[in-house]
Short mmCIF file of C-alpha atoms in Angstrom, two decimals:
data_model
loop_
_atom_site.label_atom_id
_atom_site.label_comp_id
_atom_site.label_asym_id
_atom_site.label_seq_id
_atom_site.Cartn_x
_atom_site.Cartn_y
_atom_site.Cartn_z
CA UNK A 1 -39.69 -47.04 -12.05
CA UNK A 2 -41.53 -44.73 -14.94
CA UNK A 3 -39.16 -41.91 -16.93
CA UNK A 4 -41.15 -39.32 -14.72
CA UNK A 5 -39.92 -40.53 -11.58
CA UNK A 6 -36.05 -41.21 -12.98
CA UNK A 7 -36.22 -37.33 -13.90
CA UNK A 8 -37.15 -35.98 -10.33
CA UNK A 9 -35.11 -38.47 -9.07
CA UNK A 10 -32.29 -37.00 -10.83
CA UNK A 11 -33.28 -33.24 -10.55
CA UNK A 12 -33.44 -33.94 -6.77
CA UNK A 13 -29.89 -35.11 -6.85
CA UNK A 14 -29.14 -32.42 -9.17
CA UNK A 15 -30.64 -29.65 -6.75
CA UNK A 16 -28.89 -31.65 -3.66
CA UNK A 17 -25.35 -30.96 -5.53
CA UNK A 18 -25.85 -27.44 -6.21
CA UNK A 19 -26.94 -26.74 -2.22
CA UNK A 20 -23.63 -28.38 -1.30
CA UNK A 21 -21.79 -26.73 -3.69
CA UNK A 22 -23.12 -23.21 -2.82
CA UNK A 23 -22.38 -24.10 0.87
CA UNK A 24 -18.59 -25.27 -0.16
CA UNK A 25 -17.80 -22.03 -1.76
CA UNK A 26 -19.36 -19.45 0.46
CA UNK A 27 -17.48 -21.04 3.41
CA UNK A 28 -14.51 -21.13 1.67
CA UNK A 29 -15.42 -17.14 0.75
CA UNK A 30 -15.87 -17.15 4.43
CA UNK A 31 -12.23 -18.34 5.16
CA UNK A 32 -10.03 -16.47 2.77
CA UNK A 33 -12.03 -13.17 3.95
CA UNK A 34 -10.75 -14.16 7.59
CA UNK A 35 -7.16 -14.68 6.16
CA UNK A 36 -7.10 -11.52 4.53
CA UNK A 37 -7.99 -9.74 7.62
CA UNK A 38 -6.26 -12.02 10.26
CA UNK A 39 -3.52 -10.17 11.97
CA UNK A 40 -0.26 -10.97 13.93
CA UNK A 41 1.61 -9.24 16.32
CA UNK A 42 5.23 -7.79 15.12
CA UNK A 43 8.22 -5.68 16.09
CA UNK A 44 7.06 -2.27 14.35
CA UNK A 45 8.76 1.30 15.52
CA UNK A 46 6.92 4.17 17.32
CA UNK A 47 8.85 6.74 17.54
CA UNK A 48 11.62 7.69 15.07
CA UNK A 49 14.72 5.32 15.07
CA UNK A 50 17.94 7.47 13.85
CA UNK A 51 20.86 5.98 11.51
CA UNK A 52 23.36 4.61 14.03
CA UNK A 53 21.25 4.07 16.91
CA UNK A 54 21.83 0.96 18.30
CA UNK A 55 18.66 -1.71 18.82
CA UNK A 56 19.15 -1.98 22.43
CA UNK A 57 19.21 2.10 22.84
CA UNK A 58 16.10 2.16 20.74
CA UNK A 59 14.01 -0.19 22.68
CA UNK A 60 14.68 1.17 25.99
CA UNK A 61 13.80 4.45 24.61
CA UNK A 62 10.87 2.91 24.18
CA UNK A 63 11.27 3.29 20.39
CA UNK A 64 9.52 -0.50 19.80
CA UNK A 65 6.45 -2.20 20.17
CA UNK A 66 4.36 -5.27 19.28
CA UNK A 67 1.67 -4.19 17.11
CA UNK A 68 -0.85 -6.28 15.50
CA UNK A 69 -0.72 -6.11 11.31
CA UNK A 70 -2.75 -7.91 8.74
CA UNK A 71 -0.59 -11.16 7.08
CA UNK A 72 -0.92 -9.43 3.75
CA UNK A 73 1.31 -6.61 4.94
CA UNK A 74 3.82 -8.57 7.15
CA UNK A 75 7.18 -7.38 5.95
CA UNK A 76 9.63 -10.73 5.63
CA UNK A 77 8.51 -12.95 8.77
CA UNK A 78 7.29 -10.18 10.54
CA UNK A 79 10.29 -10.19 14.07
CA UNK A 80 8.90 -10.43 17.31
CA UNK A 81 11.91 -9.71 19.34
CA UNK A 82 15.26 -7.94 18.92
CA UNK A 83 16.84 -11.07 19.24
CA UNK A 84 18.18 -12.11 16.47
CA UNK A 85 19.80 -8.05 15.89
CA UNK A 86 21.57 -8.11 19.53
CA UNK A 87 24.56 -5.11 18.84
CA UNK A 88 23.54 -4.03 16.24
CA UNK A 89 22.77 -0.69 14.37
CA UNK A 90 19.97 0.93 12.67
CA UNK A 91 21.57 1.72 8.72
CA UNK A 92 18.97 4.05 7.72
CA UNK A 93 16.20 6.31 9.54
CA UNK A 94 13.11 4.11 10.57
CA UNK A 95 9.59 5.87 11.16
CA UNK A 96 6.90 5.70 13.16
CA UNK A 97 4.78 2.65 12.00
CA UNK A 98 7.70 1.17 10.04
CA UNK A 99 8.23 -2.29 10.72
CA UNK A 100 11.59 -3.56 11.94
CA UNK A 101 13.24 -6.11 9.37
CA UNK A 102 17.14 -7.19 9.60
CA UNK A 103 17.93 -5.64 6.73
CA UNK A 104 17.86 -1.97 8.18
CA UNK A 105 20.24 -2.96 10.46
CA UNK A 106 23.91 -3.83 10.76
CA UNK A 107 27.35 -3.84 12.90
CA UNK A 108 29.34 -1.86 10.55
CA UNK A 109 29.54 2.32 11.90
CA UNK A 110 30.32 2.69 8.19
CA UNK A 111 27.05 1.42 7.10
CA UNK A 112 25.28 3.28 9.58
CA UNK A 113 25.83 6.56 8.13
CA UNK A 114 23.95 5.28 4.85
CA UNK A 115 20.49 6.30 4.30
CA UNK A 116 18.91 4.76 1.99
CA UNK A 117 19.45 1.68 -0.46
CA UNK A 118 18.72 3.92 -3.72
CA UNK A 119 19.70 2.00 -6.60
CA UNK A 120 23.49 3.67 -8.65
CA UNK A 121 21.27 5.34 -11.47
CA UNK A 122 18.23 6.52 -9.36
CA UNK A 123 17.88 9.63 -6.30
CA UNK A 124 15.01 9.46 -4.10
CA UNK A 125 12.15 11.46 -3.28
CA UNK A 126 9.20 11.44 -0.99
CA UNK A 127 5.00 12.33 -1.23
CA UNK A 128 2.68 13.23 1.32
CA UNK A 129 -0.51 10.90 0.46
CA UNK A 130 -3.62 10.23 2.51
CA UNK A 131 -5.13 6.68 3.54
CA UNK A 132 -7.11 6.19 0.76
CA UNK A 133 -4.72 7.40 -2.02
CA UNK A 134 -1.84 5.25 -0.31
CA UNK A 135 -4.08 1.87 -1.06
CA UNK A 136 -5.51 1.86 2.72
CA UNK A 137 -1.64 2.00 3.82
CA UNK A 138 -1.11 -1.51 2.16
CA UNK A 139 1.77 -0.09 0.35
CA UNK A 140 5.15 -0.59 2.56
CA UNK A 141 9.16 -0.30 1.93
CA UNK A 142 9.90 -2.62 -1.07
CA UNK A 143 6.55 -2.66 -2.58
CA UNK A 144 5.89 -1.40 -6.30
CA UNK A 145 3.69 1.14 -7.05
CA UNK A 146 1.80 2.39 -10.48
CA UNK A 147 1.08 6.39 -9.57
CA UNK A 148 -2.25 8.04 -11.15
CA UNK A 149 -2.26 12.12 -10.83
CA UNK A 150 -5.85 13.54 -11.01
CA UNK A 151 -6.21 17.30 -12.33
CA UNK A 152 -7.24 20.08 -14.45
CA UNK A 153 -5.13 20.09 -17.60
CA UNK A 154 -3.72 23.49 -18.29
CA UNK A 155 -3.94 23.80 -21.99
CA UNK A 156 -7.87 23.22 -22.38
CA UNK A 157 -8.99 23.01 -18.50
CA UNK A 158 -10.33 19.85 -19.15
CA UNK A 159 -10.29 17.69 -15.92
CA UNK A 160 -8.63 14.00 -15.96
CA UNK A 161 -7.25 10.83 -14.44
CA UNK A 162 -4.50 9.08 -16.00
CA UNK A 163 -1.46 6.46 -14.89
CA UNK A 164 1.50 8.90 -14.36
CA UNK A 165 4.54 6.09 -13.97
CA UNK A 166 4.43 2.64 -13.34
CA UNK A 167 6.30 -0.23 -11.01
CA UNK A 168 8.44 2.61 -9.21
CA UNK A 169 9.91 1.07 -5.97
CA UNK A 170 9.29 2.22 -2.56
CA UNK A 171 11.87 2.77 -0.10
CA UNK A 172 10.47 3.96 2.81
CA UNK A 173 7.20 4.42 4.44
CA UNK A 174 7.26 7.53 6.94
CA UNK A 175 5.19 9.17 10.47
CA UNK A 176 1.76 9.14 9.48
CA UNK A 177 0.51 13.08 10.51
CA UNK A 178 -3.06 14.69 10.61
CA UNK A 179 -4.24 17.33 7.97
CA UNK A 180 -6.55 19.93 8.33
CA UNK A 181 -8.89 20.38 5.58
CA UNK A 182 -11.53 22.74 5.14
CA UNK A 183 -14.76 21.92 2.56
CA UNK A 184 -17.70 24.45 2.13
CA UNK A 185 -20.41 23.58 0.68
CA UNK A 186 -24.16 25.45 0.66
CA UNK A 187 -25.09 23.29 3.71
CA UNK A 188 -21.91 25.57 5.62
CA UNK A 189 -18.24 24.67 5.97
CA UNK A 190 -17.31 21.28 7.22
CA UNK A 191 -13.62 20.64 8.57
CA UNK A 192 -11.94 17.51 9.63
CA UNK A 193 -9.00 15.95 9.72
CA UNK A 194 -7.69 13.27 7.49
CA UNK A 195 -4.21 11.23 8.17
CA UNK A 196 -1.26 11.57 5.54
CA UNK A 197 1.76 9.72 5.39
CA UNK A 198 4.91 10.27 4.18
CA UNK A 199 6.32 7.62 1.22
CA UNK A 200 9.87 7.54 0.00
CA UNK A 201 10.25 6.57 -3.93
CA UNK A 202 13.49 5.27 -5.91
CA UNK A 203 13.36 7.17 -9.50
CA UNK A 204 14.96 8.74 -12.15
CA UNK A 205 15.27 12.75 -12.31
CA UNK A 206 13.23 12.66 -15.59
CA UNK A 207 10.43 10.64 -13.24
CA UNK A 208 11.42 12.65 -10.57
CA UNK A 209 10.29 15.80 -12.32
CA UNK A 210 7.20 14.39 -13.76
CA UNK A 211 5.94 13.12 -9.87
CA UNK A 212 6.81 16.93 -8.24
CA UNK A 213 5.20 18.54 -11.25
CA UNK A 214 2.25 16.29 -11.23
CA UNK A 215 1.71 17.06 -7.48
CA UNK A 216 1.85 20.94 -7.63
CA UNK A 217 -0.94 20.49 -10.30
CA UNK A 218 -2.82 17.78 -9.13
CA UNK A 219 -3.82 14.85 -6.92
CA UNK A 220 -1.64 11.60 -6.73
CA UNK A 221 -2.50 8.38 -5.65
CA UNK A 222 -0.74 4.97 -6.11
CA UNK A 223 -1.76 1.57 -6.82
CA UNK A 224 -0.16 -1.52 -5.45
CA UNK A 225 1.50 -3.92 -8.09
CA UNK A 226 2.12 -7.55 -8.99
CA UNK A 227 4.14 -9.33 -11.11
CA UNK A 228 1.38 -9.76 -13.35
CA UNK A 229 -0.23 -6.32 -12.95
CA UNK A 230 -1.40 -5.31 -16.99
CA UNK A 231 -0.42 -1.82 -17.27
CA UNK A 232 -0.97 -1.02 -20.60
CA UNK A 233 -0.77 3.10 -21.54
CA UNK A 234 -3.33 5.06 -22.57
CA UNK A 235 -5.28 8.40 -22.70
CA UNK A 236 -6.45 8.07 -19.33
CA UNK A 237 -9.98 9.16 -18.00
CA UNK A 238 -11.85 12.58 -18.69
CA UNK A 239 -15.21 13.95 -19.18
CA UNK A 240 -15.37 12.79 -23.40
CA UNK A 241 -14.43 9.19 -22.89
CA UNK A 242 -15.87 8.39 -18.92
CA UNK A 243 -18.51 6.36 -20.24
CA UNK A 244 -17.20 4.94 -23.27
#
């Protein structure tokens, strides 16, 4: 066999490799987009759940339902009955599309009357977000949250974005309600109604201060953290360094 038939021989084979390999990796594209999306049914409250009342008095109050929720934001193992808390009590106030976990729930009347598990050194406060600015409501009780506020400095007017606090803990995730907003533009005035939802923080009153300040001057919005989430400060985003 001449050298010009070894090299299509070999670019054949080479060409044969990539095809498969393309194949391999958008089906496997394919399959972790239908994981991320995939959705199971769990034990998630509908109506407000006050602290002390009992499981069974919730769910014939019709309190409970199985609702389907993506496996990314499956609290724990995501209950699918009430089980497993048989006599027991709710410890702290449960909203509307919270789900139910075991750990908001106990026997002790004591325990009942808590309200929420703020850490010794913290208080906690809550922020009325929309969808978008709540990460698509990914964020739920026990995740960690970096919060951005959006504005108009004003010292020099100057507009901005810039990372506010990072890894703050979330305690609670409350009733999602419609707002009525009103935009008007020279085409005419255009109103609709976009969901917000209430979210409960753990902080300190120096962070405390900085979030209610932020929000009577600005826009906040959170993002969702990881372990390995890089975070580093800086001057944030505004009209001088956008495109830098």
């Amino acid at each position: 066999m001449d050298r010009r038939k070894v090299l299509l021989l070999v670019a054949a084979v080479i060409a044969a490799l990539g095809t498969l390999l393309v194949f391999l990796y958008a089906r496997g594209a394919d399959t972790r987009a239908e994981e991320r999306f995939e959705t199971r049914d769990v034990l998630r409250a509908v109506a407000t759940i006050e602290p002390g009342e009992s499981i069974e008095a919730a769910q014939q109050a019709g309190k409970l339902a199985l609702q389907p929720v993506p496996n990314a934001m499956i609290v724990g193992p995501g209950l699918t009955s009430t089980s497993g808390l048989a006599g027991q009590l709710a410890l702290t106030r449960i909203y509307p599309g919270e789900q139910i976990i075991e750990q908001k729930f106990g026997t002790s009347s004591e325990g009942a009357s808590a309200q929420l598990p703020i850490p010794d050194d913290q208080i906690a406060i809550s922020v009325n977000l929309s969808d978008p600015a709540r990460v698509a409501g990914f964020v739920n009780p026990n995740s960690e949250v970096t919060i951005f506020v959006t504005g108009t400095n004003p010292v020099d007017s100057q507009t901005f974005s810039r990372m506010l606090l990072d890894r703050i803990a979330v305690l609670g995730v409350g009733s999602t309600t419609p707002i009525t907003t009103t935009t008007t533009t020279e085409e005419g005035t255009t109103t609709e109604q976009l969901p917000r939802t209430l979210l409960t923080l753990a902080v300190t009153k120096a962070q405390a201060e900085k979030i209610l300040y932020a929000q009577s001057v600005g826009e906040l919005a959170f993002g969702l953290t990881t372990e390995t989430s890089q975070l580093p400060p800086g001057q944030g985003a505004n009209a001088d360094n956008l495109f830098r």
